[in-house]
Short mmCIF file of C-alpha atoms in Angstrom, two decimals:
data_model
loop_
_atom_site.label_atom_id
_atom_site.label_comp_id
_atom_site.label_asym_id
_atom_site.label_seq_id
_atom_site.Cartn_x
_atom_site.Cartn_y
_atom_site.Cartn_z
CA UNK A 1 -10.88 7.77 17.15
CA UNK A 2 -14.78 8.12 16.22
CA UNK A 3 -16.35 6.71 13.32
CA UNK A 4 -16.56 9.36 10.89
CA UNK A 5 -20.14 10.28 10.08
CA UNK A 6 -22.06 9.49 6.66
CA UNK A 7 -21.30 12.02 4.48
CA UNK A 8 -18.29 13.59 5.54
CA UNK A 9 -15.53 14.70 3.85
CA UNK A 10 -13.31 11.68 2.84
CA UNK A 11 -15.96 8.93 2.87
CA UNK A 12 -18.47 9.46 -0.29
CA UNK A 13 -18.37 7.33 -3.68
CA UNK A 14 -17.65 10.63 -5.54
CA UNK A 15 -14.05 11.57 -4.63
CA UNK A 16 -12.89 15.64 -5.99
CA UNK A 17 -11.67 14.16 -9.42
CA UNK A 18 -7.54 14.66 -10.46
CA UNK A 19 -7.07 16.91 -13.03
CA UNK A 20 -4.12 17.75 -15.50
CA UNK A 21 -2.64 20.17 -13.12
CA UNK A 22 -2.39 17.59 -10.33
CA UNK A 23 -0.64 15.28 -12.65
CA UNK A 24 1.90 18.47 -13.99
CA UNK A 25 3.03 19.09 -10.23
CA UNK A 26 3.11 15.49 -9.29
CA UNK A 27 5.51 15.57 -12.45
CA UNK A 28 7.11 18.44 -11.65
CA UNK A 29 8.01 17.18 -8.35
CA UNK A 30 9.57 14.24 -9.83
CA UNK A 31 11.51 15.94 -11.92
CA UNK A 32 12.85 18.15 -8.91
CA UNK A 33 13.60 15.04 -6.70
CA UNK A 34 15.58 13.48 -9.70
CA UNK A 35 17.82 16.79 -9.77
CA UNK A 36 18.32 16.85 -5.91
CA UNK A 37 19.15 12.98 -6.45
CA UNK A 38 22.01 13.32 -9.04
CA UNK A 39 20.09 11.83 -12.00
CA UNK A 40 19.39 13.19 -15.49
CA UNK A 41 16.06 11.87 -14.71
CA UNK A 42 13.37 9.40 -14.44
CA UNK A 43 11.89 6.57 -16.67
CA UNK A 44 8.39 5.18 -15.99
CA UNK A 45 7.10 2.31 -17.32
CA UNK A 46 3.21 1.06 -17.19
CA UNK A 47 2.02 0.20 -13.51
CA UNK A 48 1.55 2.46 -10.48
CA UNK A 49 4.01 5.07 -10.89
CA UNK A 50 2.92 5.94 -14.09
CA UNK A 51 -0.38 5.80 -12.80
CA UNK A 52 0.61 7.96 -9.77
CA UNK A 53 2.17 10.41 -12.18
CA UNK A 54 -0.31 10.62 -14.98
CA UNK A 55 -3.48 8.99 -14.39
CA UNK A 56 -2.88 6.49 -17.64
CA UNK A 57 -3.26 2.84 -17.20
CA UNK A 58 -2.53 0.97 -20.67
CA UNK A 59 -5.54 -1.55 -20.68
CA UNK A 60 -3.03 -4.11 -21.50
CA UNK A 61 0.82 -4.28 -20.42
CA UNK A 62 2.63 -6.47 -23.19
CA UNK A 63 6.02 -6.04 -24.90
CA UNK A 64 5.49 -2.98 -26.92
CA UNK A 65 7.86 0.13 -25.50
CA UNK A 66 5.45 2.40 -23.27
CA UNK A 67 7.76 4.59 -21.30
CA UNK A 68 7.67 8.61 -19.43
CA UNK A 69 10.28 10.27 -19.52
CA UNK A 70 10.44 12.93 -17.08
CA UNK A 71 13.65 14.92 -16.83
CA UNK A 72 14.98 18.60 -15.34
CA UNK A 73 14.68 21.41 -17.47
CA UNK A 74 12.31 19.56 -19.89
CA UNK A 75 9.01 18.72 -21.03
CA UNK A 76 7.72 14.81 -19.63
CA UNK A 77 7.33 12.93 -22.96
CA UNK A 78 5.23 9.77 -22.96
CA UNK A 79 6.64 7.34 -25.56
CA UNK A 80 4.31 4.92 -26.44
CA UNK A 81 2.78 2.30 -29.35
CA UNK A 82 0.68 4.03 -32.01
CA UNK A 83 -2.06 1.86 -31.45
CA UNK A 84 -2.05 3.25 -28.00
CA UNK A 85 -1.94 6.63 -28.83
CA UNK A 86 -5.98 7.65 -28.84
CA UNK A 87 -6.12 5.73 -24.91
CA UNK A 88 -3.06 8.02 -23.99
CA UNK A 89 -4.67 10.67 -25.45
CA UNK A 90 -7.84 10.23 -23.40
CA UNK A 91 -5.58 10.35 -19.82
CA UNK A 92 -6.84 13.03 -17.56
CA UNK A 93 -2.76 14.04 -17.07
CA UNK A 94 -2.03 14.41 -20.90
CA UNK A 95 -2.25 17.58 -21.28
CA UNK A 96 0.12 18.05 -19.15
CA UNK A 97 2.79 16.04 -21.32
CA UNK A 98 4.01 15.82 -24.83
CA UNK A 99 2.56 12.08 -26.56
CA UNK A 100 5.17 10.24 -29.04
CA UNK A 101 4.48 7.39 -30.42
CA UNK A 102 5.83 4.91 -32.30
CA UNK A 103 4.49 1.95 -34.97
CA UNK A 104 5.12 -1.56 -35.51
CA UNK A 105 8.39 -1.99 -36.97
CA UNK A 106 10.25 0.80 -36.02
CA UNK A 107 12.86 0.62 -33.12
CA UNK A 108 11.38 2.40 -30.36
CA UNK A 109 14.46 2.68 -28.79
CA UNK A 110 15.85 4.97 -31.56
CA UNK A 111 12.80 6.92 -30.90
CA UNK A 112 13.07 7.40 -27.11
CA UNK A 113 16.95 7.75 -27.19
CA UNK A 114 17.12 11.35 -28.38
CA UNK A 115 14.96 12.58 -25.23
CA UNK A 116 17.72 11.03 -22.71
CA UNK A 117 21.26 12.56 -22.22
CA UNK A 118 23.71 10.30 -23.68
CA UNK A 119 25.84 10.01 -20.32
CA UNK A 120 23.22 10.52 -18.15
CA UNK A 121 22.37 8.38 -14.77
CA UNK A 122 18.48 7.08 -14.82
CA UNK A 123 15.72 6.25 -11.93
CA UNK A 124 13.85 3.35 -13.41
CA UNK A 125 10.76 2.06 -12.31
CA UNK A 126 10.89 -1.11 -10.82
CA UNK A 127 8.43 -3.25 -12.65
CA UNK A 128 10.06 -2.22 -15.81
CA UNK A 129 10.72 -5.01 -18.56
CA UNK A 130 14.49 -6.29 -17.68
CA UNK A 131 13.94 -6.35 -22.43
CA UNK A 132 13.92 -2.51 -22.23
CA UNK A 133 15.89 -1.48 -20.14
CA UNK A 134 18.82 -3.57 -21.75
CA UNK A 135 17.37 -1.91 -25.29
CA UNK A 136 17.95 1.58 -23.83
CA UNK A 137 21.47 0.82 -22.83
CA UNK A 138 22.17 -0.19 -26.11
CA UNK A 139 20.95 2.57 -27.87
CA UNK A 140 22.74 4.38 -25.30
CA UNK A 141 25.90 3.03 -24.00
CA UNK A 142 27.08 6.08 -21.83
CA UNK A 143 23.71 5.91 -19.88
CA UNK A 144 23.06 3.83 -16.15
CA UNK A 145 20.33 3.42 -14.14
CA UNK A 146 19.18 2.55 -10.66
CA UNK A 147 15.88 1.35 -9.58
CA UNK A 148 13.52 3.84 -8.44
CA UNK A 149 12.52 2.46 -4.66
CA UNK A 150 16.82 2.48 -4.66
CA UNK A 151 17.08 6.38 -5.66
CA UNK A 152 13.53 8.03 -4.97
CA UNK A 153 11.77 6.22 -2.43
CA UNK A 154 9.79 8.57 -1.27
CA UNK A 155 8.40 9.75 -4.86
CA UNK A 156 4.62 8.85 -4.23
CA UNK A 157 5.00 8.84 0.18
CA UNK A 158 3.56 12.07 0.49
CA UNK A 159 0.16 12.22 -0.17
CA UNK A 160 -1.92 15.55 -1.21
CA UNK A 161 -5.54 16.32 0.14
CA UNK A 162 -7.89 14.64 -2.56
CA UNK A 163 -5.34 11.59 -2.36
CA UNK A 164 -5.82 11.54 1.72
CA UNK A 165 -9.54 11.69 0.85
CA UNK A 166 -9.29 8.88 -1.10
CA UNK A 167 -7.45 6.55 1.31
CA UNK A 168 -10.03 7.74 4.11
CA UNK A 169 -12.78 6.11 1.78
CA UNK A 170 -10.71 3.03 1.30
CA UNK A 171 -10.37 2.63 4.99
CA UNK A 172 -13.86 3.53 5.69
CA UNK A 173 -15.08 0.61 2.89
CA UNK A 174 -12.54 -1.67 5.06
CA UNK A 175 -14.25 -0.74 8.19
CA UNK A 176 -17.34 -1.29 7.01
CA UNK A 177 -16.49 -4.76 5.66
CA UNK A 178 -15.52 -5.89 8.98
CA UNK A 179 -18.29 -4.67 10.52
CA UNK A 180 -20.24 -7.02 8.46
CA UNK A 181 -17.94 -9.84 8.79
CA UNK A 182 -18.11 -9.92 12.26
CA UNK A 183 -21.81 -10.73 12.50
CA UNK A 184 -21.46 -14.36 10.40
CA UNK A 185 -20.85 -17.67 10.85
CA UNK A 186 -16.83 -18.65 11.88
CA UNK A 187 -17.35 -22.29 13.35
CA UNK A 188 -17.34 -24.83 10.92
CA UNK A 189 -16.87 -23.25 8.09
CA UNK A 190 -13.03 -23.07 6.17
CA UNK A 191 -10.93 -20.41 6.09
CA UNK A 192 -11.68 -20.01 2.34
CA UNK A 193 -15.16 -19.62 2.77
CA UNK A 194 -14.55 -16.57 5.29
CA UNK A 195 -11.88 -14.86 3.22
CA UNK A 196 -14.62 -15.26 0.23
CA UNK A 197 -17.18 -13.41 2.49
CA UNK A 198 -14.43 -10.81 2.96
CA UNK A 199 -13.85 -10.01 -0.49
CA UNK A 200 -17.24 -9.91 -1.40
CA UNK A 201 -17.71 -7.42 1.58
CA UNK A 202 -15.05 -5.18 -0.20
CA UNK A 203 -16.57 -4.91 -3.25
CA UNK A 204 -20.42 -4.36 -2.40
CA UNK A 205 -18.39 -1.03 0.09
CA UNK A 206 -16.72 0.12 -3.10
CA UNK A 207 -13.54 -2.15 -3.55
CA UNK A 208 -12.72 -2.10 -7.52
CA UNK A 209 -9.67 -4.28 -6.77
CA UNK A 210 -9.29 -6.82 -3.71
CA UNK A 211 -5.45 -7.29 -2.93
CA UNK A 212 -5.64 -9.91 0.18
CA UNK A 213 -8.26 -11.55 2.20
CA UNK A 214 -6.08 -12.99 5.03
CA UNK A 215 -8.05 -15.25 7.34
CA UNK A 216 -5.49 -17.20 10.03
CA UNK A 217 -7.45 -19.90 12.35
CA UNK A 218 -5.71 -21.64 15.09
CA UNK A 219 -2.02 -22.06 14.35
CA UNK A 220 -2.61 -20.52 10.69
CA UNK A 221 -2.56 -17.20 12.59
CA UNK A 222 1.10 -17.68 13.44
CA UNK A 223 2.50 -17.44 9.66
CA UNK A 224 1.61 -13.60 9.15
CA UNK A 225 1.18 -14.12 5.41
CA UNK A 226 -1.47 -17.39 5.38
CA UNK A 227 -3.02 -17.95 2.38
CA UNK A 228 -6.51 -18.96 3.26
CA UNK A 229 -6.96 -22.62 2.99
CA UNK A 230 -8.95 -25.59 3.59
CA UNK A 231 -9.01 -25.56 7.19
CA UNK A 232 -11.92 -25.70 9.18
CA UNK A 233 -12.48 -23.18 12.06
CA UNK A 234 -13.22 -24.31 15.15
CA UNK A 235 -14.76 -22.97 18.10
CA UNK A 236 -11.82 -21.81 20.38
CA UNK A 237 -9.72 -20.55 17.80
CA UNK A 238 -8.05 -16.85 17.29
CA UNK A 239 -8.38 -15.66 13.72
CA UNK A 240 -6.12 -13.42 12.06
CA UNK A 241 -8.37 -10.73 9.80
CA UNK A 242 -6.09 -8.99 7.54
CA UNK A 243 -7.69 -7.78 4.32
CA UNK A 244 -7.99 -4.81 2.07
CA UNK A 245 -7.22 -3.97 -1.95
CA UNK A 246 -8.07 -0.45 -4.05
CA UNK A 247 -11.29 1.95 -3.93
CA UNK A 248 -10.70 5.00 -5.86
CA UNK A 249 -7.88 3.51 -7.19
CA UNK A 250 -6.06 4.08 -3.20
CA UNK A 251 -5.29 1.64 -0.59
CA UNK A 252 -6.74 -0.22 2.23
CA UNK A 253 -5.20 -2.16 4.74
CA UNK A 254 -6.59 -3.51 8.12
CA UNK A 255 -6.04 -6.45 10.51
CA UNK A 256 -8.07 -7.64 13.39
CA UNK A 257 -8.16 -10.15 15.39
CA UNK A 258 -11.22 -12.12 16.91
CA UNK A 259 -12.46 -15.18 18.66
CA UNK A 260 -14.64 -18.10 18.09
CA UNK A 261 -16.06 -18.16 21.76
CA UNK A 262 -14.44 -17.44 24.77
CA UNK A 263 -10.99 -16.94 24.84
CA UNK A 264 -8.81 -18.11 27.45
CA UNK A 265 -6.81 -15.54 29.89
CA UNK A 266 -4.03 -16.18 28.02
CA UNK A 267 -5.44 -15.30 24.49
CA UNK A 268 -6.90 -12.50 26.18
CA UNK A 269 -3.68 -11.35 27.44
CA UNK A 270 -1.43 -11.57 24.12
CA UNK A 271 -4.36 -9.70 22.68
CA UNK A 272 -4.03 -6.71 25.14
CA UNK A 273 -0.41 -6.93 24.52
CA UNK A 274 -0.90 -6.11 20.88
CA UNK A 275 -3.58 -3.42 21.32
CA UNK A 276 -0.85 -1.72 24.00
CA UNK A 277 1.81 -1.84 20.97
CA UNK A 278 -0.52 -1.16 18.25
CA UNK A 279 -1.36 2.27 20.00
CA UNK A 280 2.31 2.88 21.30
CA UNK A 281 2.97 2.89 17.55
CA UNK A 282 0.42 5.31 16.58
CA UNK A 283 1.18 7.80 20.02
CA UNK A 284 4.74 7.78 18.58
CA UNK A 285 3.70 9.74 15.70
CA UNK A 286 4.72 13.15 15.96
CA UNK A 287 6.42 16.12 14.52
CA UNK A 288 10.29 15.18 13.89
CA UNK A 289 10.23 11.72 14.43
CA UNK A 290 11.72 9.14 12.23
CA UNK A 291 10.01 6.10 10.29
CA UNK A 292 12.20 3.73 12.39
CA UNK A 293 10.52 5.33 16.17
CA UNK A 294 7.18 4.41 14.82
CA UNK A 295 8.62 0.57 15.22
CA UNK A 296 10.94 1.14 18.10
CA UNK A 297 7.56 2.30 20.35
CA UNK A 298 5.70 -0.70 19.10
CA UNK A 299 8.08 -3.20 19.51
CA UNK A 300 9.29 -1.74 22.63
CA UNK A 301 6.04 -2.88 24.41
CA UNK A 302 6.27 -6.73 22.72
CA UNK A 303 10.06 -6.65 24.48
CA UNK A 304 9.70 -5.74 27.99
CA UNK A 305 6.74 -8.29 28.04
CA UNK A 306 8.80 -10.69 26.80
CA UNK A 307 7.87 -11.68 23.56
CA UNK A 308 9.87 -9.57 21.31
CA UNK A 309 11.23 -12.86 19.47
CA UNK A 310 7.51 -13.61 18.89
CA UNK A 311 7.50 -10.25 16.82
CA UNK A 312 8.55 -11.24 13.37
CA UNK A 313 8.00 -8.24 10.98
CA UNK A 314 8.14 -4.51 9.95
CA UNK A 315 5.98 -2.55 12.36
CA UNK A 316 4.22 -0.74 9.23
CA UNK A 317 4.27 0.28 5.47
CA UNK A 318 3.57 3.04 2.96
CA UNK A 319 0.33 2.34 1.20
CA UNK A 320 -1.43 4.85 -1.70
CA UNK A 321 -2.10 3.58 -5.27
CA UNK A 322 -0.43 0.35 -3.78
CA UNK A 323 -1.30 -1.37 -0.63
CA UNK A 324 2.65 -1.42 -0.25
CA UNK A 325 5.24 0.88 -0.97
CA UNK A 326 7.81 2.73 0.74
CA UNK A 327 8.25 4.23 3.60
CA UNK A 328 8.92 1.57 5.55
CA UNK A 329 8.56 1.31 9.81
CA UNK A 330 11.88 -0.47 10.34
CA UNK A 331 15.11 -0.17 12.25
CA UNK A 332 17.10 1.53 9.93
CA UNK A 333 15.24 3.89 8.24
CA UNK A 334 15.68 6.94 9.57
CA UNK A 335 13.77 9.12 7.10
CA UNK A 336 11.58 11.68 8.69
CA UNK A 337 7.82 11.19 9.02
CA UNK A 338 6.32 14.43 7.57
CA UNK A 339 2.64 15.21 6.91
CA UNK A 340 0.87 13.63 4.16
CA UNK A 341 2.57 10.23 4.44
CA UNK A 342 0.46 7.80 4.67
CA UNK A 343 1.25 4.23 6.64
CA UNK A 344 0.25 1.05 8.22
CA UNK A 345 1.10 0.20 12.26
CA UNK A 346 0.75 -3.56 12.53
CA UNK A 347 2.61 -5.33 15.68
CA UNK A 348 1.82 -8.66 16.21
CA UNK A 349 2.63 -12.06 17.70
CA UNK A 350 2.91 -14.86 16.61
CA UNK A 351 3.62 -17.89 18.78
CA UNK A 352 4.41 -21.29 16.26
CA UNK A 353 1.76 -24.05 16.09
CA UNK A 354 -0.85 -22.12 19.01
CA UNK A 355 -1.90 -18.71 17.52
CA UNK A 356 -1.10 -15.35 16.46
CA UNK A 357 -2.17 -11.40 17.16
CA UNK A 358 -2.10 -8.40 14.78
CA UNK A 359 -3.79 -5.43 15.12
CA UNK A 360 -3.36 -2.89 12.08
CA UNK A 361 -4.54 0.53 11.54
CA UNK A 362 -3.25 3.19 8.11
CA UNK A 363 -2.08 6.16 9.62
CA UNK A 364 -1.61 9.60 8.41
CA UNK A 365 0.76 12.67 9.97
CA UNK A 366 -1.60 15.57 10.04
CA UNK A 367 -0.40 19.04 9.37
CA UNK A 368 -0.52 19.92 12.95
CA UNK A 369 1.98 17.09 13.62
CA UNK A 370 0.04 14.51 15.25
CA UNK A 371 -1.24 11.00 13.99
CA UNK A 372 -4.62 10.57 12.05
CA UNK A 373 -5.80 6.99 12.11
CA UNK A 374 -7.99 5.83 8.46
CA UNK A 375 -9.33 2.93 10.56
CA UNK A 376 -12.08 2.97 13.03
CA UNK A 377 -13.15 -0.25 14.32
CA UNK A 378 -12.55 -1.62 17.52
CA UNK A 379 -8.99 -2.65 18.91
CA UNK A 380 -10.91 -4.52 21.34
CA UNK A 381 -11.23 -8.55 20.54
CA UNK A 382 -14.37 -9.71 19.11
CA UNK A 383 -15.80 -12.77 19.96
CA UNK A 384 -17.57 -14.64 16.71
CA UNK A 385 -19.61 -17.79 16.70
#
């Protein structure tokens, strides 16, 4: 796919700004889902679904009931502390909820119980304090719940246009860092020291919020999750590049993987494999398939050439106001990938105390039922000094 040029839709540092009836519908929807789900509704604590759902973030998360309540046939209601209130207030998707709060000293419980039916079944979302849920069920005996990713997983997969816009920008930051990255210094230096350069990259294109910097050298490529550490790169080494975090409060996610100096045929070869899987993936994205094809056409590739054992994760993940969420590209899930949901393709191999290969793009359906990649750069190995 092309670069995208300067200036075009999806790329600027002034994304079309939310307003309160983006938040209403998002709510709306959630209130539908939670109908065709069975449940009397949903409960949202502070973190990304509420986020997602309202655009407020409480500028600090502590043990003080904050909870939306979101439920057929009724108005959302966001219960939170009265010293809160006036930041609620100021939430670009209040107006498109009723505010209750509550002060120091009173139960908040008593004051959230009356908006929930008594008997009722509950999605809750997952970061939720374990403290109020249990204060809820004792206020309310007859209720139950069930997590969220459990009952709605696909609450926040599909993405609108100004949300698509906004992941195109994150992904267009991420390019941009690794074009930079690319052009310093890998011998000699530690792992630590690269993965530094990397999130510095991601801020100066926009980053407010840097997730993972990734950087794998020599056998620290073959644990998919390294942490970077004190390990010096050498010349000769494959590292694993696999970085990204939030710009306009969405998600970026890439991996590449380059070369300090020549690689040998072998290193080349593993790479190709990778790039052949890593585009099987996104070819498989069409109208009707299901999450679990994306994987099956990656991983398919890896297998007949032998090295399927060598390929030890998920072939992709949701990403939007987190860099992870559902849906998942596993065996197994056999949801439907539908326009507007947004995902990661990442095969790789990984072959214990040598090296490892991933090549990652984020990947949209388009309405016309065909992929979109969010990632630009090169699938081709880069050689680094």
């Amino acid at each position: 796919m092309p670069s995208t040029p300067a200036g075009a839709p999806g790329t600027g540092d002034a994304p079309v700004p939310f307003t309160a009836d983006d938040y209403r519908a998002r709510m709306d929807r959630a209130a539908s889902s939670a109908a065709d789900a069975g449940l009397a509704g949903v409960l949202v604590a502070p973190g990304p679904d509420l986020v997602h759902l309202t655009g407020y973030q409480p500028t600090a998360i502590t043990e003080r009931l904050t909870v939306l309540v979101i439920a057929p046939g009724q108005d959302p209601v966001l219960v939170v502390p009265t010293l809160e209130a006036p930041d609620a207030e100021k939430a670009v998707g209040a107006p498109a909820l009723t505010l209750r709060d509550w002060t120091d000293g009173k139960d908040p419980y008593a004051v959230t119980a009356p908006l929930l039916d008594a008997d009722g079944r509950f999605g809750v979302s997952d970061n939720a304090w374990a403290m109020h849920l249990l204060g809820l069920q004792q206020a309310l005996p007859g209720t139950s719940y069930v997590s969220l990713t459990e009952a709605l997983p696909m609450l926040r997969a599909v993405k609108d246009a100004h949300e698509l816009d906004r992941i195109a920008a994150a992904g267009a930051a991420a390019d941009r860092a690794y074009g930079e990255i690319v052009k310093v210094r890998f011998a000699g230096r530690r792992e630590t020291e690269v993965a530094a350069d990397l999130a510095r990259l991601l801020r100066e294109f926009g980053h407010s919020q840097v997730d993972f910097t990734v950087v794998g050298s020599g056998p620290n490529g073959a644990n998919p999750h390294h942490e970077a550490g004190e390990r010096v790169i050498e010349r000769g080494d494959m590292v694993v590049l696999d970085f990204g975090g939030l710009k306009h409060g969405y998600g970026s996610d890439t991996t590449r993987t380059v070369h300090v100096g020549e690689p040998t045929d072998e290193e080349r070869r593993i790479h190709d494999l990778v790039r052949e899987a890593q585009q099987a993936g996104f070819e498989a994205v069409r109208a009707g398939i299901a999450c679990q094809d994306v994987d099956r056409a990656a991983r398919r590739v890896i297998t007949d050439a032998g090295y399927g054992e060598y390929f030890i994760h998920r072939t992709g993940h949701g990403i939007g106001v987190t860099t992870h969420e559902p849906p998942y590209m596993i065996e197994g899930e056999e949801r439907p990938v539908v326009p507007g949901m947004c995902f990661s393709i990442e095969p790789g191999v990984y072959l214990p105390g040598r090296f490892g290969v991933r090549i990652e793009d984020i990947v949209t359906m388009t309405e016309d039922g065909t992929g979109r990649r969010f990632n630009a750069t090169p699938h081709e190995m880069a050689i680094v000094e």
